[in-house]
Short mmCIF file of C-alpha atoms in Angstrom, two decimals:
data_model
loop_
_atom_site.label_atom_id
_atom_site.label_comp_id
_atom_site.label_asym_id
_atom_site.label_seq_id
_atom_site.Cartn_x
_atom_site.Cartn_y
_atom_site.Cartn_z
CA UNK H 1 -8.23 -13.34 7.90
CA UNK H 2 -8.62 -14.26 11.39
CA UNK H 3 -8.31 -10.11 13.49
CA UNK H 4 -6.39 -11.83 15.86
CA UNK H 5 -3.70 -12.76 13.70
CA UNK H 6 -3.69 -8.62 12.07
CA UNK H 7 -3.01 -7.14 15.53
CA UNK H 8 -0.36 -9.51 16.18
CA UNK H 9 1.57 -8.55 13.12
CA UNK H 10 0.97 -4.57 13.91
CA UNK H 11 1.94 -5.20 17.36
CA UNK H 12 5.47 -6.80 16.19
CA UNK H 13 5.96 -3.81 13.89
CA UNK H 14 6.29 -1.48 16.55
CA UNK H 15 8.94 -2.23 17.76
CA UNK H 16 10.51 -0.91 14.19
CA UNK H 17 12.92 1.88 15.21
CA UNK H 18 11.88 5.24 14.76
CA UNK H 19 13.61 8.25 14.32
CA UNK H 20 13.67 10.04 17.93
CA UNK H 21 10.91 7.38 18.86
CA UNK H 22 8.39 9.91 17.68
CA UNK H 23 5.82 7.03 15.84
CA UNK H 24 3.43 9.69 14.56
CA UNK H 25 1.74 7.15 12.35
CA UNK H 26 -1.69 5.12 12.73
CA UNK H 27 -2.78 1.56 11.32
CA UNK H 28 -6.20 1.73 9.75
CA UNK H 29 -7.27 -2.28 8.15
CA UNK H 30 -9.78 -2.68 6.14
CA UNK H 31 -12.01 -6.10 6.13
CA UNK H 32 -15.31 -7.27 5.99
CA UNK H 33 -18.26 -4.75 4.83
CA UNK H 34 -15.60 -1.45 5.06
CA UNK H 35 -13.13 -3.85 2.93
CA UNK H 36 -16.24 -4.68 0.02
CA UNK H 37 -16.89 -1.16 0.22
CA UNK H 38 -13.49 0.36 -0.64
CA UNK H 39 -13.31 -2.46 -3.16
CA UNK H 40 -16.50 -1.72 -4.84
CA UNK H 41 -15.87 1.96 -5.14
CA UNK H 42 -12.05 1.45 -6.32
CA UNK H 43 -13.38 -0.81 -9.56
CA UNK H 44 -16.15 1.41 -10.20
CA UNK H 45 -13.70 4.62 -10.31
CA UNK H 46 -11.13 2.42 -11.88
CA UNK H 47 -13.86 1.46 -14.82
CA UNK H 48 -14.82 4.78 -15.18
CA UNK H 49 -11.62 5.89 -16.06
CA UNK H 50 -11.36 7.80 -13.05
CA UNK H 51 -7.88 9.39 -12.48
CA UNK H 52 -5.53 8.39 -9.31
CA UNK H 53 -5.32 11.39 -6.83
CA UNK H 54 -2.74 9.19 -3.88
CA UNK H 55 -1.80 11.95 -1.16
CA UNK H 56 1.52 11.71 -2.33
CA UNK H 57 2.93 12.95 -6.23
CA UNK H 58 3.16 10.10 -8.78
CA UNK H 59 6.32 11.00 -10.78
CA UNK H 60 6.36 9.61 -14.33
CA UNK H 61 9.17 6.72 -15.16
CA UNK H 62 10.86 9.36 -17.17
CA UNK H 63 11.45 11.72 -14.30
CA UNK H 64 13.22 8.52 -12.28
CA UNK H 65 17.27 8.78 -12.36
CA UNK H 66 18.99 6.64 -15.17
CA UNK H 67 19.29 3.83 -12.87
CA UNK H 68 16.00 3.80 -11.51
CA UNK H 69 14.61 3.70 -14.74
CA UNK H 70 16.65 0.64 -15.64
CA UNK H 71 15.26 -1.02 -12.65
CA UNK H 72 11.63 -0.25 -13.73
CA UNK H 73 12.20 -1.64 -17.24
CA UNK H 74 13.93 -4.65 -16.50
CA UNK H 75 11.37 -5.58 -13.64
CA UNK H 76 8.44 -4.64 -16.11
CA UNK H 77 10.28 -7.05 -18.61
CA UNK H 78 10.98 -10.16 -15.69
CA UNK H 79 6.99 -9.63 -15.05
CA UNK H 80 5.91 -9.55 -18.62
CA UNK H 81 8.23 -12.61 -19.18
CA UNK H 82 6.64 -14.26 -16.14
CA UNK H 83 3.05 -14.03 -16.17
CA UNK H 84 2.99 -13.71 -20.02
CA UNK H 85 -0.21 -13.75 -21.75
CA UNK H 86 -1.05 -13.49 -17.43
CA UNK H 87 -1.17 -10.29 -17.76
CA UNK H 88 -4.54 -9.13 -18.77
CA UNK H 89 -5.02 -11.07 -15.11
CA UNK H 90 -2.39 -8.99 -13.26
CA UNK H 91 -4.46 -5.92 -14.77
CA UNK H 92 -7.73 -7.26 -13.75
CA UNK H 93 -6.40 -8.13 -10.17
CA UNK H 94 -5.19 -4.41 -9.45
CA UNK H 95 -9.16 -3.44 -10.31
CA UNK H 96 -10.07 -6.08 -7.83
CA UNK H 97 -7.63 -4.91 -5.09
CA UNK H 98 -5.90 -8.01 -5.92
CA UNK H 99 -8.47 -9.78 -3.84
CA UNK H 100 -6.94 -9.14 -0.77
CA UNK H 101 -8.55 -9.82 2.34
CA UNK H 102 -7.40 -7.18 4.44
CA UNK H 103 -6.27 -3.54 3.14
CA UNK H 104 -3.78 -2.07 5.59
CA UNK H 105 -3.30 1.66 5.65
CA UNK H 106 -0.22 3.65 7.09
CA UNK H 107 -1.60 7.26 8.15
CA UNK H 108 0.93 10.01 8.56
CA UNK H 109 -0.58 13.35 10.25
CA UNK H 110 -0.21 16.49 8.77
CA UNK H 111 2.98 18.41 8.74
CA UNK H 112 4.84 15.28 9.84
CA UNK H 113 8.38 15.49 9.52
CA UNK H 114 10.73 13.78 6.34
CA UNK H 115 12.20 11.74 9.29
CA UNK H 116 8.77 10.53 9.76
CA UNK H 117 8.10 9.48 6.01
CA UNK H 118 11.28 7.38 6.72
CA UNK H 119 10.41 5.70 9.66
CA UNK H 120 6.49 4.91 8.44
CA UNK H 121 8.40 3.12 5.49
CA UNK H 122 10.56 0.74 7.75
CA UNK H 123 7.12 0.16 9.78
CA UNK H 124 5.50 -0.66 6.75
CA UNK H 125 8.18 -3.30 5.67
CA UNK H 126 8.57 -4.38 8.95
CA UNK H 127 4.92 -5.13 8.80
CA UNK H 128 5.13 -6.99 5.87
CA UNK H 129 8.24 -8.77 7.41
CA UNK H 130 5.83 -9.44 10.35
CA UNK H 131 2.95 -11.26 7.80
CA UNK H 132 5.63 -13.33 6.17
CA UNK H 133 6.54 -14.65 9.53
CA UNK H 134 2.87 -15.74 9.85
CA UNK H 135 2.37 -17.21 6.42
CA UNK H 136 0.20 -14.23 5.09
CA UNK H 137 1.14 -12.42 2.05
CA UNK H 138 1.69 -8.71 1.30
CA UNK H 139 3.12 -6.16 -1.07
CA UNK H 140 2.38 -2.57 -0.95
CA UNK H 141 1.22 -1.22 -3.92
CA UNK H 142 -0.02 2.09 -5.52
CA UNK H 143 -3.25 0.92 -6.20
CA UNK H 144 -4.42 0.44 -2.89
CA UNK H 145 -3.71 4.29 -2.20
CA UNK H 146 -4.96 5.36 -5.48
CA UNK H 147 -8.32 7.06 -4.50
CA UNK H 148 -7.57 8.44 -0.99
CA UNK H 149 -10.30 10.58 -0.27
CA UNK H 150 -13.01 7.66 -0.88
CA UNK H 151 -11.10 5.58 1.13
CA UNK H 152 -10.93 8.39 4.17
CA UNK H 153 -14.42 8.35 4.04
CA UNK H 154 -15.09 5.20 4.11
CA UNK H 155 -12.80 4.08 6.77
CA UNK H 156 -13.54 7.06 8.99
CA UNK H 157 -9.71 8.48 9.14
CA UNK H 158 -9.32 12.26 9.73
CA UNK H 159 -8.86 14.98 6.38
CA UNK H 160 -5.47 16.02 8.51
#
């Protein structure tokens, strides 16, 4: 993925809105050696077993509202219906990081304000908006997040 074509798209996304134009957040991407590296640790801690520890809570389906919950299912059921006997694939891909060639990480600072977790999350889609535009595809997904700390380290971002 040409770097070129990366700070273009974060460049476009800030111009998202943000509430009282505060923009606490930093962009941290992840390619080449740092990228194998993250990669290589998340399939090792994934194979191991190794529990998820993402900065923020992972509430179980059950603890979702009635319709959220009926959102999960039926999307688990259109993907199951979809990819079909796929799916062992799917599974394999989230070890893998789902091969992606650039990891993009959205860093709020301690103490940061509700208001800010809001506006990071219209960044971040306005980001992905922004890769659309240039042909690139992205999701976000909890298993890019899933070991924080090892990612921290390797990417050099701050504890705080």
């Amino acid at each position: 993925m040409a770097p070129d074509d990366l700070k273009e798209i974060v460049q476009l996304a800030q111009r998202t809105p943000s509430w009282a134009n505060s923009q606490p957040w930093q962009v941290y991407i992840a390619t080449g050696q740092t990228l194998e590296k993250i990669k290589a640790h998340h399939l090792a801690a994934a194979q191991q077993g190794v529990s998820g520890n993402s900065d923020f809570p992972v509430a179980h389906r059950t603890q979702w509202g009635q319709q959220a919950q009926e959102n999960m299912a039926k999307w688990g059921q259109e993907l199951q219906s979809y990819l079909g006997d796929q799916m062992p694939q799917m599974s394999a891909a989230q070890a893998h990081l789902f091969n992606a060639a650039a990891l993009v990480y959205l860093v709020l600072p301690q103490g940061a304000t509700d208001w800010s977790v809001y506006d990071l999350g219209a960044f971040g889609q306005t980001l992905m908006l922004a890769a659309a535009d240039k042909k690139i595809d992205s999701m976000p997904a909890y298993e890019i997040v899933r070991y924080p700390d090892a990612v921290r380290k390797l990417m050099g971002i701050p504890a705080n």
